Each structure stands twice: as C-alpha cells, then as structure tokens.
mmCIF file of C-alpha atoms in Angstrom:
data_model
loop_
_atom_site.group_PDB
_atom_site.id
_atom_site.type_symbol
_atom_site.label_atom_id
_atom_site.label_comp_id
_atom_site.label_asym_id
_atom_site.label_seq_id
_atom_site.Cartn_x
_atom_site.Cartn_y
_atom_site.Cartn_z
ATOM 1 C CA LEU A 1 13.253 0.095 7.755
ATOM 2 C CA ASP A 2 11.501 -2.865 9.316
ATOM 3 C CA ILE A 3 9.204 -3.543 12.244
ATOM 4 C CA ASP A 4 10.717 -7.001 12.817
ATOM 5 C CA LYS A 5 14.185 -7.283 14.337
ATOM 6 C CA ARG A 6 14.894 -10.666 12.733
ATOM 7 C CA SER A 7 14.067 -9.288 9.292
ATOM 8 C CA TYR A 8 16.385 -6.368 9.984
ATOM 9 C CA GLN A 9 19.179 -8.762 10.959
ATOM 10 C CA LEU A 10 18.683 -10.869 7.828
ATOM 11 C CA ALA A 11 18.704 -7.740 5.669
ATOM 12 C CA TYR A 12 21.954 -6.612 7.302
ATOM 13 C CA PHE A 13 23.525 -10.040 6.733
ATOM 14 C CA ALA A 14 22.439 -10.130 3.073
ATOM 15 C CA LEU A 15 23.751 -6.603 2.516
ATOM 16 C CA MET A 16 27.166 -7.348 4.003
ATOM 17 C CA MET A 17 27.487 -10.641 2.095
ATOM 18 C CA LYS A 18 26.695 -8.741 -1.086
ATOM 19 C CA GLY A 19 29.392 -6.257 -0.125
ATOM 20 C CA ARG A 20 31.934 -9.072 0.271
ATOM 21 C CA GLN A 21 31.477 -9.899 -3.414
ATOM 22 C CA TYR A 22 33.223 -6.608 -4.114
ATOM 23 C CA SER A 23 35.595 -6.435 -1.137
ATOM 24 C CA SER A 24 36.596 -9.402 1.000
ATOM 25 C CA ARG A 25 37.739 -7.007 3.741
ATOM 26 C CA ILE A 26 34.512 -5.056 4.022
ATOM 27 C CA LEU A 27 33.804 -6.471 7.478
ATOM 28 C CA ASN A 28 37.067 -4.942 8.731
ATOM 29 C CA LYS A 29 36.202 -1.519 7.385
ATOM 30 C CA LYS A 30 34.128 1.023 9.262
ATOM 31 C CA ILE A 31 31.055 0.690 7.063
ATOM 32 C CA ARG A 32 27.906 2.241 8.513
ATOM 33 C CA ASN A 33 24.769 0.566 7.190
ATOM 34 C CA ASN A 34 21.575 2.480 6.584
ATOM 35 C CA LEU A 35 19.191 -0.129 8.012
ATOM 36 C CA ARG A 36 17.018 0.459 11.054
ATOM 37 C CA VAL A 37 14.447 -1.472 13.062
ATOM 38 C CA PHE A 38 11.492 0.325 14.624
ATOM 39 C CA GLU A 39 11.343 0.495 18.402
ATOM 40 C CA ASP A 40 8.496 1.624 20.606
ATOM 41 C CA SER A 41 9.327 4.601 22.788
ATOM 42 C CA VAL A 42 7.266 3.604 25.818
ATOM 43 C CA ASP A 43 10.340 2.650 27.865
ATOM 44 C CA ILE A 44 12.228 5.906 27.253
ATOM 45 C CA ASN A 45 12.704 7.837 30.471
ATOM 46 C CA VAL A 46 11.660 11.397 29.559
ATOM 47 C CA ASN A 47 13.284 12.680 32.752
ATOM 48 C CA HIS A 48 16.659 12.016 31.112
ATOM 49 C CA LEU A 49 15.927 14.876 28.689
ATOM 50 C CA GLY A 50 16.655 17.208 31.560
ATOM 51 C CA TYR A 51 20.303 16.144 31.449
ATOM 52 C CA MET A 52 20.697 16.857 27.737
ATOM 53 C CA GLY A 53 21.440 19.993 25.740
ATOM 54 C CA ILE A 54 23.372 21.433 28.671
ATOM 55 C CA SER A 55 25.547 23.832 26.652
ATOM 56 C CA MET A 56 22.704 25.087 24.433
ATOM 57 C CA THR A 57 20.791 28.338 24.881
ATOM 58 C CA GLU A 58 17.587 28.071 26.854
ATOM 59 C CA GLU A 59 15.474 28.842 23.795
ATOM 60 C CA ARG A 60 17.089 26.152 21.618
ATOM 61 C CA ARG A 61 17.031 23.679 24.481
ATOM 62 C CA LYS A 62 13.312 24.263 25.050
ATOM 63 C CA LYS A 63 12.563 23.826 21.354
ATOM 64 C CA ALA A 64 14.596 20.594 21.140
ATOM 65 C CA LYS A 65 12.952 19.143 24.217
ATOM 66 C CA GLU A 66 9.440 19.893 22.888
ATOM 67 C CA ASP A 67 10.218 18.209 19.558
ATOM 68 C CA LEU A 68 11.738 15.151 21.226
ATOM 69 C CA LEU A 69 8.670 14.771 23.446
ATOM 70 C CA TYR A 70 6.585 14.929 20.244
ATOM 71 C CA LEU A 71 8.705 12.170 18.654
ATOM 72 C CA ILE A 72 8.543 9.998 21.754
ATOM 73 C CA GLU A 73 4.750 10.260 21.698
ATOM 74 C CA GLU A 74 4.564 9.462 17.959
ATOM 75 C CA PHE A 75 6.805 6.396 18.376
ATOM 76 C CA GLU A 76 4.741 4.814 21.163
ATOM 77 C CA ASN A 77 3.363 2.193 18.704
ATOM 78 C CA ALA A 78 6.082 2.436 16.066
ATOM 79 C CA LYS A 79 6.659 -1.333 15.861
ATOM 80 C CA GLU A 80 3.027 -1.754 14.801
ATOM 81 C CA ILE A 81 2.664 1.310 12.555
ATOM 82 C CA GLY A 82 6.073 1.089 10.877
ATOM 83 C CA SER A 83 7.000 3.163 7.851
ATOM 84 C CA ILE A 84 3.519 4.631 7.312
ATOM 85 C CA LEU A 85 4.207 6.770 10.392
ATOM 86 C CA LYS A 86 3.492 10.424 9.568
ATOM 87 C CA LEU A 87 5.826 12.977 11.124
ATOM 88 C CA LYS A 88 6.051 16.750 10.917
ATOM 89 C CA LYS A 89 9.222 18.400 9.665
ATOM 90 C CA LEU A 90 11.859 18.689 12.382
ATOM 91 C CA ASP A 91 15.303 20.228 12.819
ATOM 92 C CA LEU A 92 17.042 16.872 13.260
ATOM 93 C CA GLU A 93 20.513 18.428 13.490
ATOM 94 C CA LEU A 94 19.364 20.454 16.493
ATOM 95 C CA LEU A 95 17.833 17.359 18.111
ATOM 96 C CA ARG A 96 20.990 15.284 17.651
ATOM 97 C CA LYS A 97 23.088 18.015 19.224
ATOM 98 C CA PHE A 98 20.667 18.155 22.134
ATOM 99 C CA VAL A 99 20.712 14.380 22.710
ATOM 100 C CA ASN A 100 24.505 14.086 22.565
ATOM 101 C CA ASP A 101 25.243 17.206 24.644
ATOM 102 C CA THR A 102 25.574 15.580 28.086
ATOM 103 C CA LYS A 103 29.208 16.289 29.041
ATOM 104 C CA THR A 104 28.811 18.197 32.274
ATOM 105 C CA GLU A 105 30.833 17.680 35.404
ATOM 106 C CA GLY A 106 28.956 17.053 38.600
ATOM 107 C CA GLN A 107 25.652 16.207 36.905
ATOM 108 C CA ILE A 108 26.215 13.159 34.733
ATOM 109 C CA THR A 109 28.996 11.093 33.216
ATOM 110 C CA PHE A 110 29.218 8.749 30.254
ATOM 111 C CA THR A 111 29.374 5.796 32.625
ATOM 112 C CA ASP A 112 25.727 6.219 33.457
ATOM 113 C CA LYS A 113 24.229 3.239 31.607
ATOM 114 C CA ASN A 114 20.636 4.444 31.884
ATOM 115 C CA ILE A 115 21.399 7.767 30.215
ATOM 116 C CA GLU A 116 23.439 6.019 27.539
ATOM 117 C CA LYS A 117 20.539 3.643 26.863
ATOM 118 C CA THR A 118 18.189 6.598 26.427
ATOM 119 C CA LYS A 119 20.656 8.289 24.068
ATOM 120 C CA VAL A 120 20.921 5.157 21.903
ATOM 121 C CA LYS A 121 17.138 4.874 21.639
ATOM 122 C CA LEU A 122 16.676 8.558 20.871
ATOM 123 C CA ASN A 123 19.389 8.503 18.192
ATOM 124 C CA ASN A 124 17.731 5.473 16.599
ATOM 125 C CA ILE A 125 14.398 7.315 16.560
ATOM 126 C CA LEU A 126 16.083 10.358 15.013
ATOM 127 C CA ASP A 127 17.653 8.177 12.305
ATOM 128 C CA ILE A 128 14.249 6.661 11.485
ATOM 129 C CA ALA A 129 12.602 10.099 11.500
ATOM 130 C CA GLU A 130 15.200 11.293 9.004
ATOM 131 C CA MET A 131 14.581 8.287 6.744
ATOM 132 C CA LEU A 132 10.816 8.821 6.885
ATOM 133 C CA ASN A 133 11.094 12.523 6.039
ATOM 134 C CA ASN A 134 13.639 12.088 3.242
ATOM 135 C CA LYS A 135 12.636 12.101 -0.422
ATOM 136 C CA TYR A 136 13.988 9.307 -2.596
ATOM 137 C CA ASP A 137 14.713 8.735 -6.286
ATOM 138 C CA VAL A 138 13.337 5.185 -6.129
ATOM 139 C CA MET A 139 11.103 3.286 -3.695
ATOM 140 C CA ILE A 140 10.655 -0.482 -4.121
ATOM 141 C CA THR A 141 8.388 -2.636 -1.980
ATOM 142 C CA ASN A 142 6.229 -5.706 -1.641
ATOM 143 C CA PRO A 143 3.939 -4.147 0.979
ATOM 144 C CA PRO A 144 1.926 -6.078 3.558
ATOM 145 C CA TYR A 145 -1.532 -7.216 2.440
ATOM 146 C CA LEU A 146 -3.813 -6.720 5.442
ATOM 147 C CA ASN A 147 -7.484 -5.745 5.541
ATOM 148 C CA LYS A 148 -8.206 -6.899 9.102
ATOM 149 C CA MET A 149 -5.876 -4.788 11.193
ATOM 150 C CA PRO A 150 -5.158 -4.752 14.914
ATOM 151 C CA LYS A 151 -7.072 -2.067 16.788
ATOM 152 C CA ARG A 152 -4.280 0.509 17.177
ATOM 153 C CA LEU A 153 -3.087 0.134 13.600
ATOM 154 C CA LYS A 154 -6.654 0.381 12.310
ATOM 155 C CA GLU A 155 -7.250 3.577 14.270
ATOM 156 C CA TYR A 156 -4.025 5.111 12.946
ATOM 157 C CA VAL A 157 -4.848 4.216 9.339
ATOM 158 C CA TRP A 158 -8.397 5.556 9.642
ATOM 159 C CA ASN A 159 -7.143 8.820 11.147
ATOM 160 C CA ASN A 160 -4.284 9.378 8.697
ATOM 161 C CA TYR A 161 -5.149 7.470 5.506
ATOM 162 C CA SER A 162 -8.948 7.365 5.496
ATOM 163 C CA ASP A 163 -9.258 7.261 1.674
ATOM 164 C CA TYR A 164 -7.073 4.142 1.474
ATOM 165 C CA LYS A 165 -8.060 2.402 4.703
ATOM 166 C CA ASN A 166 -9.529 -0.799 3.235
ATOM 167 C CA ASP A 167 -6.190 -2.587 2.993
ATOM 168 C CA LEU A 168 -2.696 -1.819 4.229
ATOM 169 C CA PHE A 169 -1.177 -2.344 0.779
ATOM 170 C CA ALA A 170 -3.267 0.594 -0.515
ATOM 171 C CA VAL A 171 -1.817 2.803 2.231
ATOM 172 C CA PHE A 172 1.685 1.800 1.136
ATOM 173 C CA ILE A 173 0.902 2.565 -2.515
ATOM 174 C CA TYR A 174 -0.068 6.096 -1.531
ATOM 175 C CA ASN A 175 2.639 6.627 1.074
ATOM 176 C CA ASN A 176 5.577 5.257 -0.912
ATOM 177 C CA VAL A 177 5.025 7.344 -4.020
ATOM 178 C CA GLU A 178 4.704 10.425 -1.802
ATOM 179 C CA MET A 179 8.140 9.599 -0.354
ATOM 180 C CA CYS A 180 9.653 9.963 -3.836
ATOM 181 C CA LYS A 181 11.226 13.101 -5.209
ATOM 182 C CA LYS A 182 9.290 14.923 -7.900
ATOM 183 C CA GLY A 183 9.629 12.705 -10.963
ATOM 184 C CA GLY A 184 10.938 9.785 -8.888
ATOM 185 C CA TYR A 185 9.684 6.221 -9.278
ATOM 186 C CA SER A 186 7.922 3.915 -6.848
ATOM 187 C CA ALA A 187 7.729 0.190 -7.698
ATOM 188 C CA TYR A 188 5.336 -2.322 -6.127
ATOM 189 C CA MET A 189 4.063 -5.852 -6.088
ATOM 190 C CA THR A 190 0.489 -5.930 -4.758
ATOM 191 C CA PRO A 191 -2.868 -7.631 -5.300
ATOM 192 C CA PHE A 192 -4.402 -6.275 -8.513
ATOM 193 C CA VAL A 193 -7.849 -5.711 -6.976
ATOM 194 C CA TRP A 194 -7.004 -1.995 -6.619
ATOM 195 C CA MET A 195 -7.224 -1.722 -10.411
ATOM 196 C CA PHE A 196 -10.912 -2.610 -10.672
ATOM 197 C CA ILE A 197 -13.184 -2.805 -7.640
ATOM 198 C CA SER A 198 -15.052 0.160 -6.176
ATOM 199 C CA THR A 199 -13.334 -0.201 -2.787
ATOM 200 C CA TYR A 200 -10.170 1.331 -4.275
ATOM 201 C CA GLU A 201 -11.784 3.951 -6.528
ATOM 202 C CA LYS A 202 -10.379 6.831 -4.450
ATOM 203 C CA LEU A 203 -6.890 5.364 -4.762
ATOM 204 C CA ARG A 204 -7.284 5.073 -8.547
ATOM 205 C CA ASN A 205 -8.538 8.638 -8.830
ATOM 206 C CA TYR A 206 -5.612 9.886 -6.739
ATOM 207 C CA ILE A 207 -3.110 8.068 -8.973
ATOM 208 C CA LEU A 208 -4.763 9.065 -12.249
ATOM 209 C CA SER A 209 -5.057 12.713 -11.212
ATOM 210 C CA ASN A 210 -1.593 13.183 -9.704
ATOM 211 C CA LYS A 211 0.801 10.429 -10.805
ATOM 212 C CA HIS A 212 1.803 8.476 -13.893
ATOM 213 C CA ILE A 213 1.409 4.713 -14.302
ATOM 214 C CA SER A 214 4.718 4.085 -16.044
ATOM 215 C CA SER A 215 4.371 0.322 -16.441
ATOM 216 C CA LEU A 216 2.298 -2.559 -15.121
ATOM 217 C CA ILE A 217 2.412 -6.349 -15.401
ATOM 218 C CA GLN A 218 -0.713 -8.290 -14.472
ATOM 219 C CA MET A 219 0.277 -11.828 -13.532
ATOM 220 C CA GLU A 220 -1.551 -15.113 -13.765
ATOM 221 C CA TYR A 221 -3.255 -16.248 -10.533
ATOM 222 C CA SER A 222 -0.822 -19.111 -9.954
ATOM 223 C CA ALA A 223 2.334 -17.257 -10.983
ATOM 224 C CA PHE A 224 3.778 -18.060 -7.558
ATOM 225 C CA GLU A 225 3.628 -21.784 -6.928
ATOM 226 C CA GLU A 226 3.501 -21.236 -3.148
ATOM 227 C CA ALA A 227 0.181 -19.381 -3.237
ATOM 228 C CA THR A 228 -2.673 -18.559 -5.577
ATOM 229 C CA VAL A 229 -3.045 -14.797 -5.369
ATOM 230 C CA PRO A 230 -4.155 -12.083 -7.813
ATOM 231 C CA ILE A 231 -0.882 -10.175 -8.184
ATOM 232 C CA CYS A 232 0.385 -7.308 -10.298
ATOM 233 C CA THR A 233 3.690 -5.476 -10.329
ATOM 234 C CA PHE A 234 3.790 -1.847 -11.397
ATOM 235 C CA VAL A 235 5.768 1.393 -11.352
ATOM 236 C CA LEU A 236 4.343 4.831 -10.531
ATOM 237 C CA GLN A 237 6.114 8.065 -11.339
ATOM 238 C CA ASN A 238 5.656 10.924 -8.903
ATOM 239 C CA LYS A 239 4.367 13.403 -11.452
ATOM 240 C CA LYS A 240 1.617 13.723 -14.027
ATOM 241 C CA SER A 241 2.662 12.786 -17.553
ATOM 242 C CA ASP A 242 1.102 12.615 -21.012
ATOM 243 C CA LYS A 243 3.189 9.568 -21.892
ATOM 244 C CA LYS A 244 1.359 6.323 -22.514
ATOM 245 C CA GLY A 245 1.756 3.642 -19.879
ATOM 246 C CA LYS A 246 3.141 0.231 -20.844
ATOM 247 C CA TYR A 247 1.159 -2.850 -19.816
ATOM 248 C CA ILE A 248 1.749 -6.593 -20.062
ATOM 249 C CA ARG A 249 -1.132 -9.013 -19.434
ATOM 250 C CA LEU A 250 0.055 -12.484 -18.441
ATOM 251 C CA THR A 251 -3.259 -13.897 -17.203
ATOM 252 C CA ASP A 252 -3.436 -16.535 -19.976
ATOM 253 C CA PHE A 253 0.021 -18.018 -19.336
ATOM 254 C CA LYS A 254 0.003 -20.756 -16.710
ATOM 255 C CA GLY A 255 3.025 -22.655 -15.473
ATOM 256 C CA GLY A 256 4.563 -20.649 -12.670
ATOM 257 C CA ILE A 257 6.896 -17.712 -12.315
ATOM 258 C CA GLU A 258 9.419 -18.928 -14.901
ATOM 259 C CA VAL A 259 6.736 -18.837 -17.616
ATOM 260 C CA GLN A 260 5.775 -15.347 -16.476
ATOM 261 C CA ARG A 261 9.404 -14.225 -16.656
ATOM 262 C CA VAL A 262 9.900 -15.593 -20.173
ATOM 263 C CA LYS A 263 6.661 -14.073 -21.469
ATOM 264 C CA THR A 264 7.530 -10.701 -19.933
ATOM 265 C CA LEU A 265 10.907 -10.630 -21.697
ATOM 266 C CA GLU A 266 9.238 -11.670 -24.954
ATOM 267 C CA ALA A 267 6.762 -8.789 -24.687
ATOM 268 C CA ILE A 268 9.576 -6.317 -24.029
ATOM 269 C CA GLU A 269 11.475 -7.569 -27.083
ATOM 270 C CA ASN A 270 8.348 -7.737 -29.244
ATOM 271 C CA PRO A 271 5.810 -5.004 -28.350
ATOM 272 C CA ASP A 272 3.633 -6.164 -31.251
ATOM 273 C CA CYS A 273 2.636 -9.322 -29.365
ATOM 274 C CA GLU A 274 -1.033 -9.630 -28.483
ATOM 275 C CA TYR A 275 -0.578 -9.285 -24.723
ATOM 276 C CA TYR A 276 1.386 -6.001 -24.722
ATOM 277 C CA TYR A 277 -0.565 -2.735 -24.534
ATOM 278 C CA GLU A 278 0.063 0.982 -24.411
ATOM 279 C CA THR A 279 -2.593 3.508 -23.457
ATOM 280 C CA SER A 280 -3.068 6.935 -21.926
ATOM 281 C CA GLN A 281 -4.279 6.773 -18.334
ATOM 282 C CA ASP A 282 -6.576 9.751 -18.955
ATOM 283 C CA ASN A 283 -8.851 7.327 -20.815
ATOM 284 C CA TYR A 284 -9.623 5.444 -17.593
ATOM 285 C CA LYS A 285 -11.375 8.483 -16.135
ATOM 286 C CA LEU A 286 -13.876 8.413 -19.016
ATOM 287 C CA ILE A 287 -15.274 5.158 -17.619
ATOM 288 C CA PRO A 288 -17.412 5.173 -14.450
ATOM 289 C CA GLY A 289 -15.286 3.999 -11.545
ATOM 290 C CA SER A 290 -12.051 4.571 -13.516
ATOM 291 C CA PRO A 291 -11.024 0.884 -13.777
ATOM 292 C CA ILE A 292 -7.493 0.225 -15.058
ATOM 293 C CA ALA A 293 -8.895 -1.820 -17.959
ATOM 294 C CA TYR A 294 -5.899 -1.242 -20.238
ATOM 295 C CA TRP A 295 -6.551 -4.228 -22.539
ATOM 296 C CA LYS A 296 -10.058 -3.142 -23.580
ATOM 297 C CA MET A 297 -9.737 0.602 -23.802
ATOM 298 C CA ASP A 298 -10.835 0.948 -27.440
ATOM 299 C CA LYS A 299 -13.981 -1.125 -26.925
ATOM 300 C CA PHE A 300 -14.771 0.490 -23.593
ATOM 301 C CA LEU A 301 -14.392 4.027 -24.871
ATOM 302 C CA GLU A 302 -16.467 3.293 -27.959
ATOM 303 C CA THR A 303 -19.244 1.902 -25.772
ATOM 304 C CA PHE A 304 -19.333 4.898 -23.467
ATOM 305 C CA LYS A 305 -19.079 7.397 -26.317
ATOM 306 C CA LYS A 306 -21.880 5.943 -28.458
ATOM 307 C CA GLY A 307 -23.922 3.883 -26.024
ATOM 308 C CA ASN A 308 -26.844 5.047 -23.908
ATOM 309 C CA SER A 309 -27.131 4.732 -20.150
ATOM 310 C CA ILE A 310 -29.501 2.090 -18.796
ATOM 311 C CA ASN A 311 -31.357 4.972 -17.134
ATOM 312 C CA SER A 312 -32.491 6.091 -20.577
ATOM 313 C CA TYR A 313 -34.348 2.800 -21.049
ATOM 314 C CA VAL A 314 -35.660 1.844 -17.629
ATOM 315 C CA LYS A 315 -36.374 3.424 -14.312
ATOM 316 C CA VAL A 316 -33.920 2.055 -11.756
ATOM 317 C CA MET A 317 -35.754 1.311 -8.500
ATOM 318 C CA SER A 318 -33.952 1.343 -5.162
ATOM 319 C CA SER A 319 -36.413 -1.126 -3.592
ATOM 320 C CA GLY A 320 -35.459 -4.114 -5.785
ATOM 321 C CA ASN A 321 -37.235 -5.948 -8.588
ATOM 322 C CA LYS A 322 -40.969 -5.406 -9.002
ATOM 323 C CA THR A 323 -43.175 -7.388 -11.370
ATOM 324 C CA ALA A 324 -46.254 -5.157 -10.870
ATOM 325 C CA ASN A 325 -48.365 -8.334 -10.833
ATOM 326 C CA ASN A 326 -46.938 -11.134 -8.682
ATOM 327 C CA ASP A 327 -49.956 -13.426 -9.134
ATOM 328 C CA LYS A 328 -49.417 -13.406 -12.885
ATOM 329 C CA TYR A 329 -45.647 -13.485 -13.172
ATOM 330 C CA LEU A 330 -44.460 -15.437 -10.129
ATOM 331 C CA ARG A 331 -44.750 -19.075 -9.101
ATOM 332 C CA PHE A 332 -43.346 -21.086 -6.236
ATOM 333 C CA VAL A 333 -40.806 -23.711 -7.282
ATOM 334 C CA TRP A 334 -43.189 -26.574 -6.564
ATOM 335 C CA GLU A 335 -45.824 -25.090 -8.869
ATOM 336 C CA VAL A 336 -43.646 -25.316 -11.987
ATOM 337 C CA ASP A 337 -43.436 -28.416 -14.151
ATOM 338 C CA LYS A 338 -39.764 -29.395 -14.244
ATOM 339 C CA GLU A 339 -39.975 -30.443 -17.901
ATOM 340 C CA HIS A 340 -40.942 -26.921 -18.977
ATOM 341 C CA SER A 341 -39.068 -24.910 -16.362
ATOM 342 C CA THR A 342 -36.217 -23.937 -18.654
ATOM 343 C CA ASP A 343 -38.586 -22.852 -21.433
ATOM 344 C CA LYS A 344 -40.613 -20.300 -19.524
ATOM 345 C CA TRP A 345 -39.626 -20.089 -15.858
ATOM 346 C CA ILE A 346 -36.340 -19.120 -14.204
ATOM 347 C CA LEU A 347 -35.293 -19.004 -10.576
ATOM 348 C CA TYR A 348 -35.867 -15.576 -9.076
ATOM 349 C CA ALA A 349 -34.618 -14.230 -5.713
ATOM 350 C CA LYS A 350 -37.722 -12.349 -4.648
ATOM 351 C CA GLY A 351 -36.805 -11.967 -0.998
ATOM 352 C CA GLY A 352 -38.961 -12.430 2.053
ATOM 353 C CA PRO A 353 -38.666 -13.223 5.768
ATOM 354 C CA TYR A 354 -35.346 -14.275 7.324
ATOM 355 C CA ARG A 355 -34.297 -17.876 6.708
ATOM 356 C CA LYS A 356 -31.218 -19.241 8.402
ATOM 357 C CA TRP A 357 -30.238 -22.047 6.031
ATOM 358 C CA TYR A 358 -31.609 -21.135 2.602
ATOM 359 C CA GLY A 359 -32.748 -18.014 0.779
ATOM 360 C CA ASN A 360 -36.172 -17.087 -0.548
ATOM 361 C CA ILE A 361 -36.136 -18.583 -4.029
ATOM 362 C CA GLN A 362 -39.321 -18.449 -6.109
#
C-alpha cells in the first residue's frame, strides 16, 4: 500500500523484474499483483450506488449501500492518512457483489463509462479495506518520520492515536504490530528516540505490557552516509513473552553501513562480544520512565534497588532554586574577580525579567 502513485509504480516494476528472475514469461501470464495506491473518494458519484446491487434483496442492498457510504466517507483523505486508516469490520464479499451487480436491461449498460469509473474506484477501495483489515504473519516497514503534520493528518492522528501522536513513526509502530496475527512479527527501522525520552513513554509501556521486543540493533549516528540520524532497527512480536530480547549496540563503530553490517554479523556469530546483550524487558519497567537501556540493566537495577530517592535527602521545590539568602550567596558577574571565579563562584541561571537576546545569568 502506498499514498504515492509513483512509488506504487516503482514497487510494481521491481516486483515484476524480481519475478522474471524465476520465469522469463511472467509478463505473459495472468499474474495479479497485490499492490495498491490510495485514492481519495471525493470524486466518487454516490448517486451511482443506486444502480448497483439490482438483483439483491432490499435488506442486503440497504446494508451494502450504508457500508459503502461509510467507506467513501472514510476514504475522503486517504492519500494523506494512508495505511494508518482505521476501519470497522465489513462484509467485503457482500460489498463486492453489490458493486459488480449492475447488469440490468433498460437502466444501465457496461458501456456507461461513468458507472465503470465508479466501479473501478470502489473495487480499489474494497481491496485496500481488505488489506487494512487483514492480519499478517510479518509486517516490515521503514515508516515516515514526521512530527509536524498537515492539519487533516494531525487531527486524524490526535483523534485515533492520541497516545502516540508526537511523531508519525510512533503511530506506525503501534499500528503495524496490531496488524500482525497473534504471535506474528513486525520489523521496523525508526529513530531510536522512542527508547528513551519521556515523549514516547506511553508507547514503551504499551510495548512492554503487551508485546515482546524480540531483537534490536542500535546503530551509530552516521551509519547511513547520506544523513546523520539516530536510527535503530528492531522486531516486535505480537504477544507477551518471557524470553529475553537480543540487542546489539553499534554506537561505537563508525565508518558507514558496511561497518555496521560486519559488526552485526560478528555479534550474531559471537554473542560473547562486548556489544551484544540479552535481557528481560520486564526489567525496564522497574526504572522510572521505562527506558530501553538494555546495555546498563545490571547497574541500573542495582541503583534503583539499593539507592534512595533524591526526595529522601532534599525537598524538591516547584518554584525553582532558592538560596534562602540572595545577598549572601549571589553576586552579579561583574562583582566577581575573574582570577578566583572558578574557585568559589559558578554561573547560575537565577531568572528574572524577559530579555530578548541573553538570559539572566548571575
């Protein structure tokens, strides 16, 4: 499935060329591909539905028409929303029969190009609806990375994926693993920020509570020569499991994707290497925020088991730092002798009135 027609065409070309490796006559065979491009439904003439389902009972015809009107409404912005489109379960066999049941004398013929155009569009929508509602053994994707979304897409994400709304790749992480069969696998390449920062804590909790992190490779920032991006590739299993996840940390190996590939294969062949880890994901939930800090689990857990909270030592104040005696403990920068500034005095952001070009440093 793709929202871009050119990408769809390139995918079709690549698929057929791959097929020719196995059969040079594949282009002469009636091979039906399973690729589709999203289309908006705004130009579908709903009046044409009145010419369909002619031989069906009134009850079944009414039901089919209602469901098709629902689909047409849902697909109004399909080219923008794409495969995160949420649809209710539908009797697609009934809808296909309805759409293709137009053979009636005196009302309409197959030479009517407008009706045929509507049928083609509706059948394409039904094919996409079937693909979106199917459950798969494996899902593989490099999802879009987008945190500043167009208005309509943003509204849809906020209404349907509010816990994962900060970036589109987080929506795909959630949505793709849910499209897997129970026990199926969903593989990704995404920014690795979801593993650590608070913005994606709900996503981490969802994964740790319901899914299994089967494996994860954290790449070096410049793994791809074309761009410097914080990337990881990982596999989620659509079920909870007590098995330990397998992790490879490549952050110390510079030199591009070929170095990353070689080091990954070395870690697979030699799990005793210092950058290969195995740990239970239940341990992450013992740490506030549940970071996927797989390479420091022993130290982290020891700290949180034996250590004391900062609240047991100091009172945390919501209003910022307070010295209790500013005249004694604070000086303006021009009051401090530069020669002794590093011995006794340090820069301190005290705050104060608004300043456009520089902060209030004391």
